[in-house]
Amino acid sequence: MKIAIVGKGGVGKSSITAMLAKELSKNSRVLVIDGDESNLTLNKFLGVERGKELLEYIGGREGFKKLKKGKKIFEEPINIEDIKDYLTKKGNIYFLTAGKIHEFGEGCACPIGAMLRDFLKVLNFDGYVLIDTEAGIEHFGRGVEEGCDVIILIVDPTLESLAFAERVKEIANKLGKEYYFIINKVDDETLNILLDKLDKDRIIGVIKENKDLIKKSLKGEELDPIDEIKEIAHFLTKNSKTIPSPNL
């Protein structure tokens, strides 16, 4: 199952991705893909080092520029063994960085998004694939979610998150993808407001404001799954066989 974790900046995508990966890895292999060109913390939350970037697999930006217009970046099926030189590993968790912006003026993130889109379409992996996407909505414009089975939106108590939820609903329905919400960083009052605005049948988890989690994240410490994440993982495991794979 390939799961895109999406949301605006600061909602907790990376921390939730890391904890969810750890919980799912207790009974399955998990490939975590850092699809955010600016994020530098996901690997720390997992307790792994970053390896070579997948963008180097196609020759970096120069290799991307040499591709013929309209040609898919990845066309043949790819297994985990094919990209082993780009992975780091801890237990059942494999970690892959799509690509990063390193230098001033080096260019936009378009090559990274296009590469990730085509990569997910041909990736064969026996287990869960969690994609921590970049903040905002550009990855939808790049078509990254086309190769995913499920879209999970992290919602925090802001009007922007509620507007994002409407966009995700529209896009997921157009793509024919399952989508769910995880509510994060709420107290009782803000939770009730969000529950009035969101489709309750699509909410698979609620994470209250957690000062201990905030402190660990701020320090860049490895994160262990909290009880709310364990419940979300149980839901995904229970429903993994009923969620259709993308028809590519």
CSV table of C-alpha atoms in Angstrom, one decimal:
chain,number,residue,atom,x,y,z
A,1,MET,CA,0.0,0.0,0.0
A,2,LYS,CA,1.4,3.4,-1.0
A,3,ILE,CA,0.2,6.2,1.2
A,4,ALA,CA,0.8,9.9,0.5
A,5,ILE,CA,0.9,12.0,3.7
A,6,VAL,CA,-0.1,15.6,2.8
A,7,GLY,CA,-0.9,18.9,4.4
A,8,LYS,CA,0.1,22.5,4.8
A,9,GLY,CA,3.4,23.4,6.4
A,10,GLY,CA,3.7,22.8,10.2
A,11,VAL,CA,0.8,20.4,10.6
A,12,GLY,CA,3.1,17.5,11.7
A,13,LYS,CA,3.5,15.4,8.5
A,14,SER,CA,7.0,14.3,9.2
A,15,SER,CA,6.5,13.4,12.9
A,16,ILE,CA,3.3,11.5,12.1
A,17,THR,CA,5.0,9.8,9.1
A,18,ALA,CA,7.9,8.7,11.3
A,19,MET,CA,5.8,7.3,14.1
A,20,LEU,CA,3.4,5.6,11.7
A,21,ALA,CA,6.3,3.9,9.9
A,22,LYS,CA,7.7,2.7,13.2
A,23,GLU,CA,4.4,1.2,14.3
A,24,LEU,CA,3.7,-0.5,10.9
A,25,SER,CA,7.2,-1.9,10.8
A,26,LYS,CA,6.4,-4.1,13.8
A,27,ASN,CA,4.6,-6.5,11.4
A,28,SER,CA,5.7,-5.4,7.9
A,29,ARG,CA,8.4,-3.9,5.8
A,30,VAL,CA,8.0,-0.1,5.4
A,31,LEU,CA,9.6,2.2,2.8
A,32,VAL,CA,9.6,5.8,3.9
A,33,ILE,CA,10.1,8.3,1.1
A,34,ASP,CA,11.1,11.9,2.0
A,35,GLY,CA,9.4,13.7,-0.9
A,36,ASP,CA,9.9,17.2,0.6
A,37,GLU,CA,12.8,19.0,-1.0
A,38,SER,CA,13.3,21.3,2.0
A,39,ASN,CA,12.7,18.9,4.9
A,40,LEU,CA,15.8,18.0,6.9
A,41,THR,CA,14.3,16.3,9.9
A,42,LEU,CA,12.3,13.2,8.8
A,43,ASN,CA,15.3,10.9,9.0
A,44,LYS,CA,16.1,12.2,12.5
A,45,PHE,CA,12.6,11.3,13.7
A,46,LEU,CA,13.2,7.8,12.4
A,47,GLY,CA,16.7,7.5,13.8
A,48,VAL,CA,18.4,6.8,10.4
A,49,GLU,CA,20.9,8.5,8.3
A,50,ARG,CA,20.1,10.0,4.9
A,51,GLY,CA,21.6,8.2,1.9
A,52,LYS,CA,22.1,9.2,-1.6
A,53,GLU,CA,19.3,11.0,-3.2
A,54,LEU,CA,17.1,9.2,-5.8
A,55,LEU,CA,17.6,12.2,-8.1
A,56,GLU,CA,21.2,11.0,-8.6
A,57,TYR,CA,19.8,7.7,-10.0
A,58,ILE,CA,18.8,9.6,-13.1
A,59,GLY,CA,21.9,11.8,-13.2
A,60,GLY,CA,20.7,14.7,-11.1
A,61,ARG,CA,19.3,17.8,-12.7
A,62,GLU,CA,21.5,17.5,-15.7
A,63,GLY,CA,20.2,14.0,-16.3
A,64,PHE,CA,16.6,15.2,-16.0
A,65,LYS,CA,17.2,18.0,-18.5
A,66,LYS,CA,18.5,15.4,-21.1
A,67,LEU,CA,15.3,13.4,-21.0
A,68,LYS,CA,13.2,13.8,-24.1
A,69,LYS,CA,10.0,15.8,-23.7
A,70,GLY,CA,7.1,13.5,-22.8
A,71,LYS,CA,9.4,10.6,-21.9
A,72,LYS,CA,8.7,8.9,-18.6
A,73,ILE,CA,11.6,9.1,-16.2
A,74,PHE,CA,11.0,5.5,-15.0
A,75,GLU,CA,9.3,3.0,-17.4
A,76,GLU,CA,10.4,-0.4,-16.2
A,77,PRO,CA,9.2,-1.9,-12.8
A,78,ILE,CA,11.6,-1.1,-10.0
A,79,ASN,CA,12.2,-3.3,-6.9
A,80,ILE,CA,13.8,-2.3,-3.7
A,81,GLU,CA,17.0,-4.2,-4.7
A,82,ASP,CA,17.4,-1.9,-7.7
A,83,ILE,CA,17.8,1.2,-5.5
A,84,LYS,CA,19.6,-0.4,-2.6
A,85,ASP,CA,22.5,2.0,-3.0
A,86,TYR,CA,20.2,4.9,-2.3
A,87,LEU,CA,18.6,3.4,0.8
A,88,THR,CA,19.4,3.5,4.5
A,89,LYS,CA,17.8,0.9,6.8
A,90,LYS,CA,16.8,0.3,10.4
A,91,GLY,CA,15.0,-2.9,11.2
A,92,ASN,CA,12.1,-3.2,8.8
A,93,ILE,CA,12.2,0.4,7.8
A,94,TYR,CA,13.9,1.5,4.6
A,95,PHE,CA,14.5,5.2,4.1
A,96,LEU,CA,14.8,7.0,0.7
A,97,THR,CA,15.3,10.7,0.0
A,98,ALA,CA,13.9,11.8,-3.3
A,99,GLY,CA,15.9,15.0,-3.6
A,100,LYS,CA,16.8,18.3,-1.9
A,101,ILE,CA,17.4,21.9,-2.8
A,102,HIS,CA,21.1,22.4,-1.8
A,103,GLU,CA,22.3,25.7,-3.3
A,104,PHE,CA,20.9,29.1,-3.9
A,105,GLY,CA,19.6,29.5,-7.4
A,106,GLU,CA,20.0,25.9,-8.4
A,107,GLY,CA,16.4,25.7,-9.7
A,108,CYS,CA,12.9,24.7,-8.6
A,109,ALA,CA,11.8,21.3,-7.3
A,110,CYS,CA,10.0,20.3,-10.5
A,111,PRO,CA,12.5,17.6,-11.4
A,112,ILE,CA,12.1,16.0,-8.0
A,113,GLY,CA,8.3,16.0,-8.2
A,114,ALA,CA,8.2,14.6,-11.7
A,115,MET,CA,10.7,11.9,-10.9
A,116,LEU,CA,8.8,10.9,-7.8
A,117,ARG,CA,5.6,10.7,-9.7
A,118,ASP,CA,7.0,8.3,-12.3
A,119,PHE,CA,8.9,6.3,-9.6
A,120,LEU,CA,5.8,5.6,-7.6
A,121,LYS,CA,4.0,4.3,-10.7
A,122,VAL,CA,6.5,1.5,-11.3
A,123,LEU,CA,7.7,0.8,-7.7
A,124,ASN,CA,7.1,-2.8,-6.6
A,125,PHE,CA,7.3,-3.1,-2.8
A,126,ASP,CA,5.9,-5.8,-0.6
A,127,GLY,CA,4.9,-3.7,2.4
A,128,TYR,CA,3.8,-0.2,3.1
A,129,VAL,CA,5.2,2.9,1.3
A,130,LEU,CA,4.8,6.2,3.2
A,131,ILE,CA,5.5,9.4,1.2
A,132,ASP,CA,6.1,12.5,3.3
A,133,THR,CA,5.2,15.1,0.7
A,134,GLU,CA,6.2,18.7,0.5
A,135,ALA,CA,4.1,21.3,2.3
A,136,GLY,CA,1.2,22.7,0.2
A,137,ILE,CA,-0.4,21.5,-3.0
A,138,GLU,CA,2.2,21.6,-5.7
A,139,HIS,CA,2.8,17.8,-5.5
A,140,PHE,CA,-0.8,17.4,-6.7
A,141,GLY,CA,0.0,19.5,-9.7
A,142,ARG,CA,2.9,17.3,-10.4
A,143,GLY,CA,0.7,14.2,-10.2
A,144,VAL,CA,2.7,12.5,-7.4
A,145,GLU,CA,-0.5,10.9,-5.9
A,146,GLU,CA,-1.3,9.2,-9.2
A,147,GLY,CA,0.8,6.2,-8.2
A,148,CYS,CA,-0.6,6.1,-4.6
A,149,ASP,CA,-3.4,4.1,-3.1
A,150,VAL,CA,-4.4,6.4,-0.3
A,151,ILE,CA,-4.1,10.1,0.6
A,152,ILE,CA,-3.9,11.1,4.2
A,153,LEU,CA,-4.3,14.8,5.0
A,154,ILE,CA,-3.0,16.0,8.4
A,155,VAL,CA,-5.3,18.7,9.6
A,156,ASP,CA,-4.4,21.2,12.4
A,157,PRO,CA,-6.8,23.8,13.9
A,158,THR,CA,-6.5,26.5,11.2
A,159,LEU,CA,-8.8,27.7,8.5
A,160,GLU,CA,-6.1,26.9,5.9
A,161,SER,CA,-6.2,23.3,6.9
A,162,LEU,CA,-10.0,23.2,6.5
A,163,ALA,CA,-9.7,24.7,3.0
A,164,PHE,CA,-7.0,22.1,2.2
A,165,ALA,CA,-9.4,19.4,3.2
A,166,GLU,CA,-11.9,20.5,0.6
A,167,ARG,CA,-9.2,20.5,-2.1
A,168,VAL,CA,-8.0,17.0,-1.1
A,169,LYS,CA,-11.6,15.7,-1.2
A,170,GLU,CA,-12.1,17.1,-4.7
A,171,ILE,CA,-8.8,15.8,-6.0
A,172,ALA,CA,-9.0,12.4,-4.4
A,173,ASN,CA,-12.5,11.8,-5.8
A,174,LYS,CA,-11.4,12.9,-9.3
A,175,LEU,CA,-8.5,10.5,-9.1
A,176,GLY,CA,-10.6,7.7,-7.6
A,177,LYS,CA,-8.4,7.5,-4.5
A,178,GLU,CA,-9.3,6.7,-0.9
A,179,TYR,CA,-8.6,9.7,1.4
A,180,TYR,CA,-8.6,10.2,5.1
A,181,PHE,CA,-8.0,12.9,7.7
A,182,ILE,CA,-5.8,12.8,10.8
A,183,ILE,CA,-6.5,15.7,13.2
A,184,ASN,CA,-3.4,17.0,15.0
A,185,LYS,CA,-2.4,19.5,17.6
A,186,VAL,CA,-5.9,20.2,19.0
A,187,ASP,CA,-7.5,20.7,22.4
A,188,ASP,CA,-11.1,19.9,23.2
A,189,GLU,CA,-12.5,23.2,21.9
A,190,THR,CA,-10.7,23.3,18.6
A,191,LEU,CA,-11.4,19.6,18.1
A,192,ASN,CA,-15.1,20.2,18.3
A,193,ILE,CA,-14.9,23.0,15.7
A,194,LEU,CA,-13.0,20.7,13.3
A,195,LEU,CA,-15.4,17.8,13.9
A,196,ASP,CA,-18.2,20.1,12.8
A,197,LYS,CA,-16.4,21.0,9.6
A,198,LEU,CA,-15.0,17.7,8.4
A,199,ASP,CA,-16.5,14.4,7.2
A,200,LYS,CA,-16.4,12.3,10.4
A,201,ASP,CA,-16.4,9.1,8.4
A,202,ARG,CA,-13.0,10.1,6.9
A,203,ILE,CA,-11.3,10.9,10.2
A,204,ILE,CA,-9.0,8.0,11.2
A,205,GLY,CA,-7.2,9.6,14.1
A,206,VAL,CA,-7.1,12.5,16.5
A,207,ILE,CA,-3.9,13.6,18.2
A,208,LYS,CA,-4.3,16.1,21.0
A,209,GLU,CA,-1.7,18.7,21.6
A,210,ASN,CA,1.3,16.8,23.1
A,211,LYS,CA,4.0,18.8,24.8
A,212,ASP,CA,6.3,15.9,25.2
A,213,LEU,CA,6.1,15.2,21.4
A,214,ILE,CA,6.7,18.9,20.6
A,215,LYS,CA,9.8,18.9,22.8
A,216,LYS,CA,11.3,15.7,21.2
A,217,SER,CA,10.6,17.1,17.7
A,218,LEU,CA,12.2,20.4,18.6
A,219,LYS,CA,15.3,18.6,19.8
A,220,GLY,CA,15.4,16.4,16.7
A,221,GLU,CA,15.1,13.2,18.7
A,222,GLU,CA,13.9,9.8,17.4
A,223,LEU,CA,10.2,9.5,17.9
A,224,ASP,CA,8.3,6.4,19.3
A,225,PRO,CA,4.7,5.7,18.3
A,226,ILE,CA,2.1,7.2,20.7
A,227,ASP,CA,-1.2,5.4,21.4
A,228,GLU,CA,-3.1,7.5,18.8
A,229,ILE,CA,-0.7,6.4,16.1
A,230,LYS,CA,-1.0,2.8,17.0
A,231,GLU,CA,-4.8,3.1,16.5
A,232,ILE,CA,-4.2,4.6,13.1
A,233,ALA,CA,-1.8,1.9,12.1
A,234,HIS,CA,-4.4,-0.7,13.2
A,235,PHE,CA,-7.0,0.9,10.9
A,236,LEU,CA,-4.6,0.9,7.9
A,237,THR,CA,-3.6,-2.7,8.5
A,238,LYS,CA,-7.2,-3.9,8.9
A,239,ASN,CA,-8.2,-2.2,5.7
A,240,SER,CA,-5.1,-2.7,3.6
A,241,LYS,CA,-6.7,-5.6,1.6
A,242,THR,CA,-9.9,-3.7,0.8
A,243,ILE,CA,-8.3,-0.5,-0.5
A,244,PRO,CA,-7.8,-0.9,-4.3
A,245,SER,CA,-4.3,-0.3,-5.9
A,246,PRO,CA,-4.0,2.3,-8.5
A,247,ASN,CA,-4.8,1.2,-12.1
A,248,LEU,CA,-1.8,2.4,-14.0
